[in-house]
C-alpha cells in the first residue's frame, strides 16, 4: 500500500524536507479509500460484503503500478535505479506505523487479561522480518476458517508487498535489460502475472483450505504484477494530447463506470472461499483494477472527479493506518465484549480505528515521510527532553507533561509483558487439544462391542436401500454402546458431555474434519466390525457437502442402521447449502434423522467468539440434544 502524502508541520529544528514525487493523481487516493473501506466492512460485517477481501488485491494493483512507475521513471535516462533511496523511501512509509501498531496493540491486549492473544512472539517475528505470510503458513493458520485468528493476521499482505519491494527492482532491471523496449517489458510482466494467477487456479482444491494459496507471495502476486504491467504500458505510450476528443472521452467515461461497477459487484458477490475467486476471480478483479487505473490517468472524466472527492481522498491517505489498526482493535473488542454484544463491539471499534489512524498519520507517519527518520526523531527527542526538564524543575503547568512521559515508558513495558505472557495456543485451542487427549484415552480403554452387522464386508456395494422408506423393525432402546459418532471440532468441544450422557459412545472427532471423508471412515469401521447400529455425523462446519456423499453413506450403512445428521452452525457461506442437503436426506429416508444443532445453537449464550464452538453450557446442550435424538429412535 503506497501512499504519497501531504506534508505535516516540521518538528523544531527541522532540515529541508525530503523531496517527494511532484505529480499526484488524487483519483488513485480515492480508489485506495474504496479498497480500505471494502476491507474494513468485510471484517466488521462479513455477511454484508463477502467479497470485501478483494480490497487487498486493489491495494496490490495500486502498489505495483506506483512502485514500478517510479522505478521506470528513474531509469529513463539509462541509469540503474537508486535502490538505496528506493528502499529508504519504502522504510519511511511502512516501518513507523507498523512499529507503532505492534507496540500499542500488544500493550492494549492487557485489557483482555484472561484471554491474551496467542502466538504473539512468532507474529512479531513475522512482522519485523516481513515474513508474516510464510509464518502463518508454517503455523497452519487459516485466513478463512481459523478458530482463533492471529492478532496480527492482516500483516500477511504487508509481507507480500515488502517482499515485492525487495525483489522487484532487481527483477525489473533484469527484464528491462533483456527486453529492451517498454512494450516488450509490459508483455514480459504480463506473462509473469498470468503464470502467478494460473498457479493459484491450478493449486485450488475445494476439499482443502486455500490459505496457502491466499498467503503465498507467488500465488497471490498477480495483482502486483498486473499493476506493474500497467505502469510499463503507461511508460510505453506516447504523451497524450492536452485535449481528448469528446467521443473518445465519453467512451472512456463509460468504460470507467462499467469497470467500477464490475469491481463493486465483486465486493458483493464473490465470496472468499468460492472456487470462482481462486480460479480467475481475483485475477480478473485485479485486471479490471489495472485497466481502471490506466484510464484514470486521463483528466476530465466524471469518475476521476468522483474518486478525487475529499472524503475518499482522506480515507486513501490514511488507508495504511486504517488497515493496520482495524484488525487488532476489532479482535480486542470482540474479546472484551460478550458474544451477544457483537454489534456493539464493532460500533465501538470503528471510531477508535479512525482516531488511531489519524493520530498515527499526523504525529508519526507524516513527519517521517517529510523529514526522514533522523530529523523527525531528533525533533521528538527535543520535545521529550524539554518536557522532562519542565517536570524535573517543577515548572508551573508541567503536570500535563507527566501523562505523555508515563505513556512513553509504560506502553512499551506493557507490550513486553504481554509478549512474554502470550501463550502458544489460545484458550479454545487448548480446550480442544485437551478434549482430544481425553477422548483418545477413553476410547482406547473402552470396550468395543461386537458389530451386529450380518452383511459380509465384501458385500457393501450390493446392499440395497430400496425398502428403506418402510423397513420392518421393532422398537429398541439404544444406549451409548450402540452409537458411532464422527464429527469435527464442534463435536470435539462437546465430547465430554457426549461421553457423560451416552456412556460407551465411540467418538471420532477432530479439528478440521471434513464431511466428504466420512464414507471412507465408515467403510474402514465396517470392514473392521466396529460400525455400530446408530451412526452420527456431526460434520459440515468446514466445507460444503459434495453431491452423492450422503447416498454413499446410506449405502455403506445398509438398511438396518440408523443415521443421525447433525446440522452445522457457523458464519460461513456454505452452511445453508449443507443444512439444506441434510434436511433433504432426512426427509428421503425413514432411518435417516435430523438433529437440529443449528436451531439450538441460536439460543445459546456461550458460543466462542468465532461463533462456531460451544462453551460449557453450549456443549451440555449439544450432548443433551444428541442423547434425546438417540432415545427417540
XYZ file of C-alpha atoms in Angstrom:
633
model
C 0.000 0.000 0.000
C 1.825 3.032 -1.222
C 0.771 6.472 -0.117
C 2.246 9.743 -1.276
C 1.054 12.225 1.236
C 0.584 15.870 2.101
C 3.250 17.371 4.302
C 2.944 17.914 8.030
C 4.279 20.818 10.044
C 8.010 20.421 10.653
C 9.390 19.481 14.045
C 11.604 22.037 15.789
C 14.944 22.443 14.077
C 13.808 20.514 11.022
C 16.037 20.361 7.981
C 14.981 20.558 4.354
C 12.006 18.262 3.662
C 12.567 15.015 1.794
C 11.642 15.511 -1.846
C 8.523 13.707 -2.980
C 7.145 12.916 -6.407
C 5.820 16.244 -7.759
C 2.799 14.894 -9.591
C -0.186 13.317 -7.924
C -3.360 11.702 -9.186
C -5.970 12.285 -6.488
C -8.286 9.700 -8.068
C -5.841 6.977 -7.038
C -6.170 8.154 -3.432
C -9.932 7.758 -3.778
C -9.501 4.299 -5.247
C -7.304 3.399 -2.295
C -10.014 4.741 0.000
C -12.569 2.398 -1.607
C -10.156 -0.502 -1.174
C -9.632 0.050 2.552
C -13.354 0.660 3.098
C -14.109 -2.698 1.455
C -11.608 -4.499 3.697
C -12.988 -2.867 6.837
C -16.613 -3.708 6.028
C -15.580 -7.266 5.113
C -14.010 -7.746 8.546
C -16.638 -5.834 10.523
C -19.710 -7.314 8.797
C -18.606 -10.290 6.643
C -22.118 -11.183 5.516
C -22.726 -7.662 4.194
C -19.703 -7.652 1.875
C -18.482 -11.237 1.290
C -16.038 -10.106 -1.396
C -14.538 -7.224 0.552
C -11.274 -9.144 0.804
C -10.693 -8.037 -2.818
C -9.765 -4.630 -1.437
C -6.333 -6.107 -0.700
C -5.990 -7.082 -4.373
C -6.797 -3.492 -5.322
C -4.056 -2.340 -2.946
C -1.679 -4.730 -4.699
C -2.577 -3.300 -8.106
C -2.004 0.261 -6.930
C 1.283 -0.672 -5.271
C 2.578 -2.431 -8.375
C 1.532 0.473 -10.584
C 3.029 3.244 -8.451
C 6.227 1.455 -7.492
C 7.008 0.241 -10.995
C 6.129 3.618 -12.478
C 8.597 5.299 -10.136
C 11.314 2.786 -10.922
C 10.790 3.174 -14.662
C 10.950 6.960 -14.411
C 14.267 6.668 -12.573
C 15.697 4.583 -15.408
C 14.514 6.803 -18.278
C 17.970 8.336 -18.607
C 19.585 4.909 -18.708
C 20.642 4.787 -15.067
C 20.249 1.764 -12.799
C 17.615 2.506 -10.118
C 18.954 4.004 -6.916
C 17.986 1.036 -4.736
C 19.222 2.600 -1.531
C 16.980 5.627 -1.999
C 14.072 3.423 -3.090
C 14.267 1.115 -0.087
C 14.789 4.101 2.214
C 11.528 5.657 0.973
C 9.705 2.371 1.491
C 11.084 2.100 5.038
C 9.938 5.638 5.843
C 6.463 4.822 4.595
C 5.980 1.388 6.132
C 8.051 0.947 9.289
C 6.906 3.764 11.626
C 3.181 3.000 11.541
C 3.771 -0.746 11.710
C 6.058 -0.432 14.740
C 3.538 1.836 16.478
C 0.685 -0.630 15.875
C 2.763 -3.583 17.084
C 3.708 -1.919 20.357
C 0.420 -0.192 21.214
C -1.869 -3.052 20.141
C 0.202 -5.554 22.097
C 0.061 -3.360 25.195
C -3.713 -2.919 24.817
C -4.107 -6.710 24.886
C -3.809 -6.402 28.678
C -7.462 -5.329 28.587
C -8.230 -8.978 27.768
C -6.000 -10.332 30.528
C -7.978 -13.557 30.771
C -7.607 -14.224 27.045
C -4.274 -12.851 25.898
C -3.696 -13.290 22.150
C -1.814 -16.472 21.396
C 1.413 -16.770 19.422
C 2.389 -13.116 19.672
C 6.134 -13.817 19.694
C 6.155 -15.534 16.317
C 3.724 -12.934 14.976
C 6.139 -10.165 15.997
C 8.996 -12.049 14.362
C 6.986 -12.349 11.154
C 6.016 -8.669 11.219
C 9.540 -7.355 11.840
C 11.051 -9.562 9.141
C 8.113 -9.099 6.739
C 7.532 -12.842 6.576
C 4.098 -12.881 8.231
C 2.525 -14.710 5.311
C 5.025 -17.569 5.487
C 4.902 -17.620 9.296
C 1.155 -18.112 9.163
C 1.505 -20.874 6.591
C 4.125 -22.592 8.775
C 1.849 -22.401 11.831
C -1.136 -23.767 9.909
C -3.201 -20.606 10.260
C -6.295 -20.348 8.106
C -7.349 -16.938 6.822
C -10.942 -18.027 6.227
C -11.682 -20.708 8.841
C -9.483 -20.041 11.849
C -10.906 -20.817 15.281
C -8.874 -18.004 16.813
C -7.490 -15.602 14.160
C -3.969 -14.321 14.752
C -3.819 -10.895 16.412
C -1.676 -9.571 13.543
C -3.053 -11.868 10.849
C -3.585 -8.968 8.426
C 0.169 -8.342 8.286
C 0.364 -11.097 5.657
C -0.369 -8.560 2.904
C 2.340 -6.204 4.169
C 4.779 -9.111 3.978
C 3.815 -9.877 0.378
C 4.260 -6.236 -0.607
C 7.580 -5.832 1.185
C 8.946 -8.987 -0.412
C 7.876 -7.477 -3.727
C 9.613 -4.185 -2.894
C 12.785 -6.049 -2.011
C 12.990 -8.241 -5.107
C 11.097 -6.413 -7.832
C 13.610 -3.603 -8.559
C 16.245 -6.236 -9.336
C 13.854 -8.356 -11.411
C 12.567 -5.281 -13.246
C 16.079 -4.108 -14.060
C 16.938 -7.560 -15.431
C 13.751 -7.686 -17.526
C 14.335 -4.166 -18.859
C 17.868 -5.106 -19.882
C 16.709 -8.321 -21.597
C 13.584 -6.995 -23.308
C 14.858 -3.508 -24.187
C 11.564 -1.820 -25.198
C 8.812 -0.749 -22.817
C 6.194 -2.660 -24.809
C 8.214 -5.877 -24.627
C 8.709 -5.244 -20.911
C 4.953 -4.911 -20.445
C 4.407 -8.253 -22.236
C 7.072 -9.920 -20.118
C 5.470 -8.713 -16.884
C 2.048 -9.840 -18.136
C 3.434 -13.340 -18.693
C 4.591 -13.390 -15.068
C 1.169 -12.158 -13.892
C -0.634 -14.851 -15.908
C 1.699 -17.516 -14.512
C 1.001 -16.307 -10.962
C -2.787 -16.371 -11.458
C -2.562 -19.788 -13.131
C -0.607 -21.197 -10.193
C -3.390 -20.120 -7.832
C -6.090 -21.591 -10.079
C -4.128 -24.812 -10.613
C -3.432 -25.265 -6.902
C -7.019 -24.699 -5.790
C -8.680 -27.760 -4.262
C -12.205 -27.302 -2.884
C -11.612 -30.099 -0.385
C -8.696 -28.252 1.247
C -8.184 -24.949 2.978
C -6.978 -22.376 0.446
C -4.987 -20.205 2.846
C -1.637 -21.373 1.461
C -2.639 -20.056 -1.960
C -4.025 -16.860 -0.481
C -0.959 -16.130 1.667
C 1.611 -17.189 -0.931
C 3.843 -14.476 -2.366
C 3.887 -16.043 -5.819
C 0.356 -17.424 -5.966
C -1.101 -14.088 -4.834
C 1.375 -11.851 -6.590
C -0.616 -11.312 -9.792
C -2.170 -8.052 -8.565
C 1.247 -6.510 -8.001
C 2.428 -7.806 -11.379
C -0.659 -6.582 -13.241
C -0.216 -3.145 -11.712
C 3.431 -3.256 -12.775
C 2.421 -4.217 -16.321
C 0.048 -1.239 -16.297
C 2.933 1.045 -15.314
C 5.025 -0.352 -18.172
C 2.114 0.209 -20.548
C 1.858 3.845 -19.419
C 5.595 4.291 -19.914
C 5.403 2.811 -23.415
C 2.669 5.197 -24.597
C 3.371 8.462 -26.284
C 2.375 11.556 -24.292
C -1.328 12.289 -24.712
C -2.610 15.450 -26.263
C -3.742 18.225 -23.954
C -7.345 17.654 -25.014
C -9.176 14.398 -25.657
C -11.850 14.258 -28.378
C -15.362 14.366 -26.924
C -16.399 10.991 -28.362
C -13.283 9.306 -27.006
C -13.780 10.927 -23.611
C -17.379 9.641 -23.473
C -16.180 6.134 -24.286
C -13.531 6.344 -21.559
C -16.095 7.574 -19.036
C -18.478 4.735 -19.907
C -15.712 2.153 -19.592
C -14.682 3.592 -16.213
C -18.231 3.366 -14.901
C -18.617 -0.226 -16.136
C -15.290 -1.325 -14.658
C -16.040 0.346 -11.344
C -19.490 -1.280 -11.204
C -17.981 -4.689 -12.029
C -15.453 -4.283 -9.234
C -18.164 -3.257 -6.780
C -20.094 -6.344 -7.903
C -17.061 -8.434 -6.984
C -17.143 -6.951 -3.484
C -20.771 -8.020 -3.090
C -20.993 -11.303 -4.973
C -17.598 -13.077 -4.932
C -17.295 -14.990 -1.622
C -13.837 -15.518 -0.182
C -13.971 -19.333 -0.265
C -15.639 -19.805 -3.644
C -13.874 -21.699 -6.416
C -14.522 -18.767 -8.751
C -12.428 -16.465 -6.556
C -9.351 -18.649 -6.917
C -9.898 -19.868 -10.449
C -9.691 -16.454 -12.066
C -11.978 -14.237 -9.981
C -9.275 -12.411 -8.036
C -7.112 -12.140 -11.137
C -9.996 -10.720 -13.193
C -10.748 -8.208 -10.444
C -7.081 -7.161 -10.428
C -7.118 -6.815 -14.222
C -10.169 -4.548 -14.041
C -8.427 -2.517 -11.354
C -5.369 -2.137 -13.558
C -7.397 -1.027 -16.571
C -9.312 1.446 -14.416
C -6.077 2.903 -13.060
C -4.780 3.351 -16.613
C -7.905 5.261 -17.670
C -7.682 7.466 -14.581
C -4.503 8.994 -15.977
C -6.785 10.912 -18.377
C -8.223 14.044 -16.801
C -11.700 15.399 -17.369
C -13.791 12.295 -16.632
C -16.590 12.289 -14.060
C -15.245 9.058 -12.495
C -11.875 10.659 -11.879
C -13.593 13.679 -10.322
C -15.742 11.436 -8.098
C -12.755 9.401 -6.898
C -10.966 12.651 -6.117
C -13.614 13.747 -3.619
C -12.229 14.919 -0.302
C -13.784 12.141 1.794
C -12.383 9.329 -0.347
C -9.006 11.052 -0.503
C -8.974 11.304 3.293
C -9.590 7.570 3.534
C -6.976 6.881 0.892
C -4.281 8.972 2.558
C -4.853 7.174 5.851
C -5.650 3.769 4.398
C -2.373 2.248 5.596
C -3.086 3.246 9.200
C -6.742 2.232 8.970
C -5.716 -1.158 7.645
C -3.075 -1.664 10.356
C -5.232 -0.635 13.310
C -8.600 -2.132 12.466
C -7.842 -5.835 12.938
C -6.207 -5.943 16.408
C -8.699 -3.397 17.761
C -11.594 -5.448 16.389
C -10.294 -8.696 17.923
C -9.692 -6.923 21.216
C -13.231 -5.519 21.259
C -14.671 -8.942 20.441
C -12.761 -10.370 23.388
C -13.805 -7.668 25.845
C -17.474 -7.588 24.761
C -19.668 -10.673 25.278
C -20.758 -12.589 22.155
C -24.267 -11.173 22.449
C -22.851 -7.657 22.014
C -21.019 -8.306 18.738
C -22.615 -5.284 17.073
C -21.637 -3.035 19.976
C -18.063 -4.302 19.706
C -17.907 -3.291 16.040
C -19.541 0.103 16.640
C -17.034 0.870 19.394
C -14.126 -0.262 17.222
C -14.893 2.000 14.258
C -14.250 5.418 15.935
C -11.171 4.020 17.713
C -9.718 2.859 14.396
C -10.344 6.247 12.773
C -8.836 8.103 15.746
C -5.779 5.844 15.905
C -5.167 6.148 12.158
C -5.482 9.948 12.275
C -3.108 10.325 15.241
C -0.625 7.920 13.693
C -0.743 9.834 10.408
C -0.423 13.264 11.932
C 2.213 12.670 14.598
C 4.261 9.720 13.310
C 3.863 8.903 9.632
C 3.685 12.373 8.085
C 6.698 13.888 9.910
C 8.912 10.941 8.960
C 7.693 10.990 5.371
C 8.508 14.674 5.070
C 11.731 14.991 7.028
C 13.141 11.470 7.263
C 13.943 9.357 10.302
C 16.866 11.361 11.708
C 15.229 14.779 11.661
C 11.852 13.539 12.912
C 13.398 11.536 15.731
C 15.612 14.493 16.645
C 12.523 16.706 16.836
C 10.689 14.217 19.062
C 13.743 13.777 21.278
C 13.960 17.530 21.734
C 10.318 17.757 22.788
C 10.684 14.835 25.204
C 13.814 16.331 26.744
C 12.052 19.680 27.135
C 9.087 18.059 28.912
C 11.339 16.027 31.200
C 13.202 19.199 32.142
C 9.954 21.027 32.910
C 8.731 18.191 35.124
C 12.106 17.849 36.857
C 12.234 21.590 37.622
C 8.607 21.644 38.758
C 7.712 24.307 36.237
C 4.201 25.624 36.560
C 1.809 23.664 34.324
C 4.267 20.785 33.884
C 1.750 18.253 35.243
C 0.235 17.960 31.753
C 3.574 16.553 30.565
C 3.597 13.715 33.087
C 0.986 11.511 31.385
C 2.646 11.517 27.925
C 6.010 10.744 29.538
C 4.499 7.898 31.545
C 2.886 6.522 28.388
C 6.279 6.503 26.634
C 7.588 4.246 29.393
C 4.560 2.162 30.343
C 3.225 1.279 26.886
C 6.432 -0.465 25.721
C 6.772 -2.115 29.149
C 3.226 -3.452 28.919
C 3.886 -4.678 25.392
C 6.938 -6.626 26.576
C 4.962 -8.171 29.446
C 2.189 -9.285 27.071
C 4.739 -10.735 24.653
C 6.333 -12.779 27.441
C 2.950 -13.968 28.752
C 1.397 -14.758 25.370
C 0.544 -18.489 25.213
C 1.423 -20.636 22.236
C -2.235 -21.677 21.858
C -5.474 -19.836 22.501
C -7.856 -20.993 25.217
C -10.128 -22.625 22.663
C -7.215 -24.422 21.016
C -6.025 -25.604 24.409
C -9.505 -26.852 25.314
C -9.821 -28.769 22.050
C -6.352 -30.265 22.441
C -7.205 -31.414 25.968
C -10.519 -32.833 24.760
C -8.694 -34.713 22.010
C -6.267 -36.233 24.536
C -9.018 -37.209 26.971
C -11.111 -38.650 24.164
C -8.204 -40.687 22.853
C -7.501 -42.104 26.303
C -11.136 -43.004 27.000
C -11.710 -44.514 23.594
C -8.556 -46.587 23.872
C -9.666 -48.073 27.184
C -13.289 -48.509 26.136
C -14.518 -51.983 25.193
C -15.741 -52.043 21.600
C -18.871 -54.202 21.282
C -19.176 -56.737 18.525
C -20.947 -55.468 15.449
C -24.473 -56.749 14.822
C -23.921 -56.361 11.103
C -24.850 -59.540 9.316
C -23.600 -58.375 5.933
C -20.113 -59.542 4.868
C -17.686 -56.668 4.274
C -17.280 -57.618 0.643
C -20.976 -57.164 0.028
C -21.144 -53.469 0.875
C -21.709 -52.403 -2.698
C -24.598 -54.886 -3.114
C -26.686 -53.739 -0.161
C -29.942 -52.178 -1.216
C -31.883 -49.383 0.368
C -34.907 -49.669 -1.896
C -37.074 -50.696 1.052
C -35.593 -48.181 3.460
C -38.654 -45.981 3.468
C -40.775 -48.535 5.343
C -38.382 -51.061 6.893
C -39.671 -53.740 9.219
C -38.248 -53.128 12.678
C -39.135 -53.440 16.328
C -38.721 -50.612 18.859
C -35.396 -50.638 20.688
C -33.805 -48.523 23.404
C -30.362 -47.616 22.103
C -27.557 -46.698 24.503
C -24.172 -45.090 24.011
C -22.666 -48.511 23.338
C -24.775 -48.664 20.165
C -23.522 -45.334 18.786
C -20.626 -44.461 16.455
C -20.117 -40.706 16.073
C -17.951 -38.919 13.512
C -17.522 -35.186 13.915
C -15.464 -32.033 13.590
C -14.209 -29.621 16.243
C -17.762 -28.743 17.339
C -18.372 -32.359 18.345
C -14.869 -32.495 19.811
C -15.638 -29.477 22.013
C -18.777 -31.303 23.237
C -17.209 -34.770 23.517
C -17.070 -34.808 27.321
C -20.816 -34.136 27.524
C -21.481 -36.842 24.940
C -19.463 -39.370 26.970
C -21.377 -38.323 30.069
C -24.861 -38.570 28.544
C -24.178 -41.549 26.268
C -21.701 -43.751 28.167
C -19.838 -46.106 25.871
C -20.283 -43.985 22.746
C -17.481 -44.260 20.169
C -16.426 -40.769 19.063
C -14.013 -39.929 16.263
C -13.861 -36.123 16.155
C -11.024 -33.821 15.161
C -10.287 -30.220 14.226
C -10.810 -29.606 10.521
C -12.638 -32.887 9.844
C -14.453 -32.827 6.501
C -17.800 -34.366 5.665
C -16.548 -35.874 2.401
C -14.114 -38.057 4.366
C -17.000 -39.815 6.149
C -17.609 -42.592 3.554
C -14.001 -43.821 3.736
C -14.057 -43.757 7.558
C -17.329 -45.674 7.682
C -16.064 -48.326 5.251
C -12.986 -48.827 7.388
C -15.054 -49.190 10.566
C -17.485 -51.571 8.897
C -14.696 -53.706 7.468
C -13.175 -53.962 10.955
C -16.535 -54.900 12.506
C -16.601 -51.733 14.612
C -19.518 -49.922 12.996
C -22.420 -49.775 15.439
C -26.157 -49.687 14.914
C -26.533 -45.911 15.261
C -24.212 -43.639 13.295
C -23.955 -39.903 13.994
C -22.410 -37.452 11.527
C -21.601 -34.103 13.105
C -19.770 -32.667 10.084
C -20.298 -29.785 7.688
C -18.672 -26.892 9.539
C -15.563 -26.965 7.345
C -16.942 -27.324 3.842
C -19.908 -27.940 1.591
C -21.396 -31.384 1.106
C -20.424 -32.894 -2.278
C -23.254 -34.370 -4.309
C -23.855 -38.063 -3.647
C -21.947 -38.193 -0.356
C -24.989 -38.927 1.812
C -26.293 -41.517 -0.657
C -22.927 -43.250 -0.413
C -23.050 -43.080 3.381
C -26.528 -44.601 3.366
C -25.388 -47.468 1.096
C -22.460 -48.228 3.394
C -24.701 -48.304 6.467
C -27.225 -50.621 4.836
C -30.965 -50.828 5.510
C -30.756 -51.707 9.226
C -28.672 -48.943 10.755
C -29.933 -45.582 11.979
C -28.235 -42.400 10.754
C -28.339 -39.123 12.690
C -27.297 -35.997 10.775
C -26.338 -33.011 12.940
C -26.955 -29.650 11.271
C -24.000 -27.235 11.142
C -23.841 -23.831 12.804
C -21.153 -21.380 11.665
C -20.880 -17.960 9.969
C -19.729 -19.497 6.690
C -21.311 -19.203 3.281
C -21.752 -22.958 2.679
C -23.694 -23.671 5.886
C -27.096 -23.061 4.293
C -26.262 -25.461 1.480
C -25.024 -28.154 3.880
C -28.081 -27.948 6.120
C -30.445 -27.974 3.141
C -28.884 -31.220 1.909
C -29.068 -32.743 5.399
C -32.777 -31.870 5.625
C -33.439 -33.413 2.208
C -31.617 -36.625 3.140
C -33.610 -36.973 6.375
C -36.892 -36.488 4.541
C -35.997 -39.079 1.900
C -35.230 -41.986 4.238
C -37.029 -43.244 7.351
C -33.801 -44.409 9.025
C -32.088 -41.058 8.495
C -32.886 -38.436 11.128
C -32.059 -34.780 11.626
C -30.536 -33.367 14.825
C -31.034 -29.610 14.675
C -27.921 -28.230 16.339
C -28.136 -25.100 14.164
C -31.538 -24.224 15.612
C -30.422 -24.975 19.174
C -27.176 -23.004 18.901
C -29.078 -19.831 18.002
C -30.314 -19.584 21.585
C -27.041 -20.445 23.358
C -25.211 -17.613 25.092
C -21.721 -19.077 25.425
C -20.679 -19.759 21.852
C -16.999 -18.841 21.354
C -16.148 -15.566 19.612
C -15.661 -17.464 16.349
C -19.438 -18.078 16.570
C -18.907 -21.780 15.999
C -17.643 -23.646 19.055
C -19.834 -24.113 22.141
C -18.669 -23.273 25.648
C -19.605 -25.271 28.770
C -23.350 -24.545 28.537
C -23.349 -24.986 24.783
C -21.550 -28.331 24.894
C -24.040 -29.521 27.530
C -26.877 -28.527 25.183
C -25.148 -30.364 22.315
C -24.813 -33.528 24.407
C -28.410 -33.336 25.607
C -29.705 -32.770 22.067
C -27.898 -35.814 20.716
C -28.841 -38.015 23.673
C -32.516 -37.135 23.172
C -32.250 -37.936 19.464
C -30.793 -41.374 20.237
C -33.510 -42.017 22.833
C -36.223 -41.303 20.263
C -35.015 -43.968 17.815
